[in-house]
Amino acid sequence: MSDIVIRRPVESDFPAIGEIYADPAVVLQTSQLPFGTANFWGTFYRQRDPNSVELVAEVDGRTVGHLGILTNSSPRRKHVASFGISVHSDYHGKGVGKALVAAMLELTDNWLNIVRLELTVFTDNPSAIALYERFGFEREGVARAASLKLGSYADLLTMARVRLE
């Protein structure tokens, strides 16, 4: 596999981002609904919250991963951000998620002044949980029956990385 390039998305990435979120393995581990289209993702990004920062991962010219950071505009929570990440299943276990999280932390730590970075992840996604823990995220609690997944309620784990230096 070639080098992983992390960059900001451009409009030509929307079809590939749509493919990532249409991947059945990805749909199972996100809060997105299936059947998203390139048009849907194009509209989504054009209307995206101005407090968000988006990154994509590219391998051999193919957009294979996406990460979105949502910062807060509230004066008392400007130091807090949340994020979501998805990697096409063809690239699971190949360092794409690791590269996206590392790039995100470079931004949040050194450019966005984020002290608390938080996320939720399905409790049945041990590889994602292990990735986050490698980067210093800690488990904070489980929200029982917090999401619908394949017709059943599923638990979400809340994790956070707090940098109080």
mmCIF file of C-alpha atoms in Angstrom:
data_model
loop_
_atom_site.group_PDB
_atom_site.id
_atom_site.type_symbol
_atom_site.label_atom_id
_atom_site.label_comp_id
_atom_site.label_asym_id
_atom_site.label_seq_id
_atom_site.Cartn_x
_atom_site.Cartn_y
_atom_site.Cartn_z
ATOM 1 C CA MET A 1 0.000 0.000 0.000
ATOM 2 C CA SER A 2 1.238 3.481 -0.844
ATOM 3 C CA ASP A 3 1.549 6.353 1.585
ATOM 4 C CA ILE A 4 -1.563 7.659 3.269
ATOM 5 C CA VAL A 5 -2.205 11.316 2.463
ATOM 6 C CA ILE A 6 -4.338 13.289 4.921
ATOM 7 C CA ARG A 7 -5.914 16.479 3.577
ATOM 8 C CA ARG A 8 -9.037 18.629 3.612
ATOM 9 C CA PRO A 9 -11.836 17.329 1.357
ATOM 10 C CA VAL A 10 -12.751 18.922 -1.947
ATOM 11 C CA GLU A 11 -15.972 18.594 -3.913
ATOM 12 C CA SER A 12 -14.574 15.773 -6.048
ATOM 13 C CA ASP A 13 -14.279 13.685 -2.831
ATOM 14 C CA PHE A 14 -18.052 13.605 -2.258
ATOM 15 C CA PRO A 15 -18.693 10.456 -4.344
ATOM 16 C CA ALA A 16 -15.906 8.590 -2.522
ATOM 17 C CA ILE A 17 -17.171 9.800 0.864
ATOM 18 C CA GLY A 18 -20.597 8.525 -0.180
ATOM 19 C CA GLU A 19 -18.998 5.134 -0.980
ATOM 20 C CA ILE A 20 -17.354 5.024 2.444
ATOM 21 C CA TYR A 21 -20.653 5.643 4.222
ATOM 22 C CA ALA A 22 -22.502 3.222 1.914
ATOM 23 C CA ASP A 23 -20.072 0.419 2.827
ATOM 24 C CA PRO A 24 -22.154 -2.045 4.911
ATOM 25 C CA ALA A 25 -19.304 -2.579 7.393
ATOM 26 C CA VAL A 26 -19.066 1.188 7.923
ATOM 27 C CA VAL A 27 -22.827 1.711 8.243
ATOM 28 C CA LEU A 28 -22.893 -0.812 11.093
ATOM 29 C CA GLN A 29 -20.410 1.220 13.135
ATOM 30 C CA THR A 30 -21.687 4.768 12.540
ATOM 31 C CA SER A 31 -24.854 6.694 13.281
ATOM 32 C CA GLN A 32 -25.378 7.321 9.552
ATOM 33 C CA LEU A 33 -28.324 5.816 7.724
ATOM 34 C CA PRO A 34 -27.582 3.506 4.790
ATOM 35 C CA PHE A 35 -28.057 4.536 1.160
ATOM 36 C CA GLY A 36 -26.317 7.907 1.299
ATOM 37 C CA THR A 37 -25.466 9.245 -2.160
ATOM 38 C CA ALA A 38 -22.747 11.544 -3.494
ATOM 39 C CA ASN A 39 -25.454 14.198 -3.877
ATOM 40 C CA PHE A 40 -26.460 13.741 -0.235
ATOM 41 C CA TRP A 41 -22.860 14.151 0.928
ATOM 42 C CA GLY A 42 -22.327 17.160 -1.316
ATOM 43 C CA THR A 43 -25.360 18.871 0.214
ATOM 44 C CA PHE A 44 -24.254 17.780 3.685
ATOM 45 C CA TYR A 45 -20.860 19.446 3.303
ATOM 46 C CA ARG A 46 -22.191 22.604 1.716
ATOM 47 C CA GLN A 47 -24.527 23.022 4.705
ATOM 48 C CA ARG A 48 -22.031 21.772 7.311
ATOM 49 C CA ASP A 49 -21.661 23.657 10.562
ATOM 50 C CA PRO A 50 -19.009 26.364 10.171
ATOM 51 C CA ASN A 51 -17.486 25.108 13.431
ATOM 52 C CA SER A 52 -16.545 21.792 11.821
ATOM 53 C CA VAL A 53 -13.219 20.725 10.367
ATOM 54 C CA GLU A 54 -13.145 17.846 7.893
ATOM 55 C CA LEU A 55 -10.263 15.582 6.864
ATOM 56 C CA VAL A 56 -10.008 12.770 4.341
ATOM 57 C CA ALA A 57 -7.453 10.014 3.871
ATOM 58 C CA GLU A 58 -6.273 9.212 0.370
ATOM 59 C CA VAL A 59 -4.368 6.118 -0.769
ATOM 60 C CA ASP A 60 -3.220 5.713 -4.374
ATOM 61 C CA GLY A 61 -5.531 8.542 -5.452
ATOM 62 C CA ARG A 62 -8.593 6.987 -3.784
ATOM 63 C CA THR A 63 -10.382 8.698 -0.890
ATOM 64 C CA VAL A 64 -10.710 5.890 1.672
ATOM 65 C CA GLY A 65 -11.326 7.605 5.005
ATOM 66 C CA HIS A 66 -13.158 10.565 6.483
ATOM 67 C CA LEU A 67 -12.955 12.338 9.833
ATOM 68 C CA GLY A 68 -15.077 15.257 10.992
ATOM 69 C CA ILE A 69 -14.275 17.433 14.003
ATOM 70 C CA LEU A 70 -17.091 19.511 15.476
ATOM 71 C CA THR A 71 -15.949 22.393 17.663
ATOM 72 C CA ASN A 72 -18.199 24.408 19.957
ATOM 73 C CA SER A 73 -19.238 28.014 19.487
ATOM 74 C CA SER A 74 -20.478 28.344 23.075
ATOM 75 C CA PRO A 75 -18.048 30.572 25.002
ATOM 76 C CA ARG A 76 -17.939 28.137 27.917
ATOM 77 C CA ARG A 77 -17.286 25.092 25.709
ATOM 78 C CA LYS A 78 -14.890 26.411 23.067
ATOM 79 C CA HIS A 79 -12.225 24.110 24.494
ATOM 80 C CA VAL A 80 -14.348 21.007 23.754
ATOM 81 C CA ALA A 81 -14.752 19.199 20.428
ATOM 82 C CA SER A 82 -16.210 15.903 19.274
ATOM 83 C CA PHE A 83 -15.394 13.844 16.236
ATOM 84 C CA GLY A 84 -16.522 10.991 14.029
ATOM 85 C CA ILE A 85 -14.374 8.830 11.786
ATOM 86 C CA SER A 86 -15.021 6.227 9.087
ATOM 87 C CA VAL A 87 -12.665 4.164 6.956
ATOM 88 C CA HIS A 88 -13.739 2.066 3.973
ATOM 89 C CA SER A 89 -13.650 -1.614 4.954
ATOM 90 C CA ASP A 90 -11.102 -2.377 2.201
ATOM 91 C CA TYR A 91 -8.648 -0.312 4.282
ATOM 92 C CA HIS A 92 -9.463 -1.475 7.808
ATOM 93 C CA GLY A 93 -6.342 -2.440 9.742
ATOM 94 C CA LYS A 94 -3.994 -0.681 7.310
ATOM 95 C CA GLY A 95 -3.177 2.455 9.303
ATOM 96 C CA VAL A 96 -5.749 4.783 7.747
ATOM 97 C CA GLY A 97 -7.660 5.367 10.986
ATOM 98 C CA LYS A 98 -4.389 5.837 12.852
ATOM 99 C CA ALA A 99 -3.233 8.450 10.314
ATOM 100 C CA LEU A 100 -6.548 10.322 10.508
ATOM 101 C CA VAL A 101 -6.558 10.390 14.319
ATOM 102 C CA ALA A 102 -2.907 11.522 14.421
ATOM 103 C CA ALA A 103 -3.662 14.366 11.991
ATOM 104 C CA MET A 104 -6.735 15.338 13.994
ATOM 105 C CA LEU A 105 -4.711 15.518 17.215
ATOM 106 C CA GLU A 106 -2.121 17.723 15.499
ATOM 107 C CA LEU A 107 -4.961 20.122 14.647
ATOM 108 C CA THR A 108 -6.835 19.968 17.939
ATOM 109 C CA ASP A 109 -3.721 20.193 20.138
ATOM 110 C CA ASN A 110 -1.679 22.763 18.224
ATOM 111 C CA TRP A 111 -4.094 24.847 16.166
ATOM 112 C CA LEU A 112 -7.602 24.677 17.616
ATOM 113 C CA ASN A 113 -6.762 24.886 21.348
ATOM 114 C CA ILE A 114 -8.965 21.904 22.160
ATOM 115 C CA VAL A 115 -8.547 20.620 25.713
ATOM 116 C CA ARG A 116 -11.293 17.985 25.713
ATOM 117 C CA LEU A 117 -11.886 15.804 22.660
ATOM 118 C CA GLU A 118 -14.795 13.381 22.921
ATOM 119 C CA LEU A 119 -16.517 10.662 20.934
ATOM 120 C CA THR A 120 -18.985 7.825 21.139
ATOM 121 C CA VAL A 121 -18.301 4.377 19.734
ATOM 122 C CA PHE A 122 -20.372 1.204 19.664
ATOM 123 C CA THR A 123 -19.313 -1.109 22.478
ATOM 124 C CA ASP A 124 -19.016 -3.978 19.975
ATOM 125 C CA ASN A 125 -16.223 -2.229 18.026
ATOM 126 C CA PRO A 126 -13.076 -3.328 19.910
ATOM 127 C CA SER A 127 -10.630 -2.341 17.164
ATOM 128 C CA ALA A 128 -11.855 1.270 17.177
ATOM 129 C CA ILE A 129 -11.825 1.388 20.979
ATOM 130 C CA ALA A 130 -8.241 0.076 20.998
ATOM 131 C CA LEU A 131 -7.211 2.718 18.437
ATOM 132 C CA TYR A 132 -8.642 5.521 20.557
ATOM 133 C CA GLU A 133 -7.008 4.156 23.704
ATOM 134 C CA ARG A 134 -3.611 4.072 21.940
ATOM 135 C CA PHE A 135 -4.012 7.823 21.431
ATOM 136 C CA GLY A 136 -4.841 8.490 25.092
ATOM 137 C CA PHE A 137 -8.636 8.427 25.004
ATOM 138 C CA GLU A 138 -10.206 7.054 28.166
ATOM 139 C CA ARG A 139 -13.508 5.302 28.713
ATOM 140 C CA GLU A 140 -16.016 7.494 30.526
ATOM 141 C CA GLY A 141 -19.223 5.505 30.502
ATOM 142 C CA VAL A 142 -21.701 3.390 28.588
ATOM 143 C CA ALA A 143 -25.009 4.721 27.323
ATOM 144 C CA ARG A 144 -27.300 1.698 27.223
ATOM 145 C CA ALA A 145 -29.665 1.255 24.267
ATOM 146 C CA ALA A 146 -28.435 4.572 22.850
ATOM 147 C CA SER A 147 -28.686 3.703 19.157
ATOM 148 C CA LEU A 148 -30.669 1.487 16.839
ATOM 149 C CA LYS A 149 -28.531 -1.013 14.922
ATOM 150 C CA LEU A 150 -29.996 -3.679 12.634
ATOM 151 C CA GLY A 151 -33.349 -3.502 14.415
ATOM 152 C CA SER A 152 -31.938 -3.841 17.941
ATOM 153 C CA TYR A 153 -30.821 -1.298 20.485
ATOM 154 C CA ALA A 154 -27.071 -1.011 20.918
ATOM 155 C CA ASP A 155 -24.864 0.491 23.603
ATOM 156 C CA LEU A 156 -22.472 3.375 23.011
ATOM 157 C CA LEU A 157 -19.235 3.940 24.889
ATOM 158 C CA THR A 158 -18.327 7.557 25.617
ATOM 159 C CA MET A 159 -14.590 8.243 25.459
ATOM 160 C CA ALA A 160 -12.566 11.416 25.871
ATOM 161 C CA ARG A 161 -9.013 12.690 25.775
ATOM 162 C CA VAL A 162 -8.413 15.588 28.147
ATOM 163 C CA ARG A 163 -5.233 17.646 27.883
ATOM 164 C CA LEU A 164 -4.767 19.838 30.948
ATOM 165 C CA GLU A 165 -1.189 21.084 30.558
#
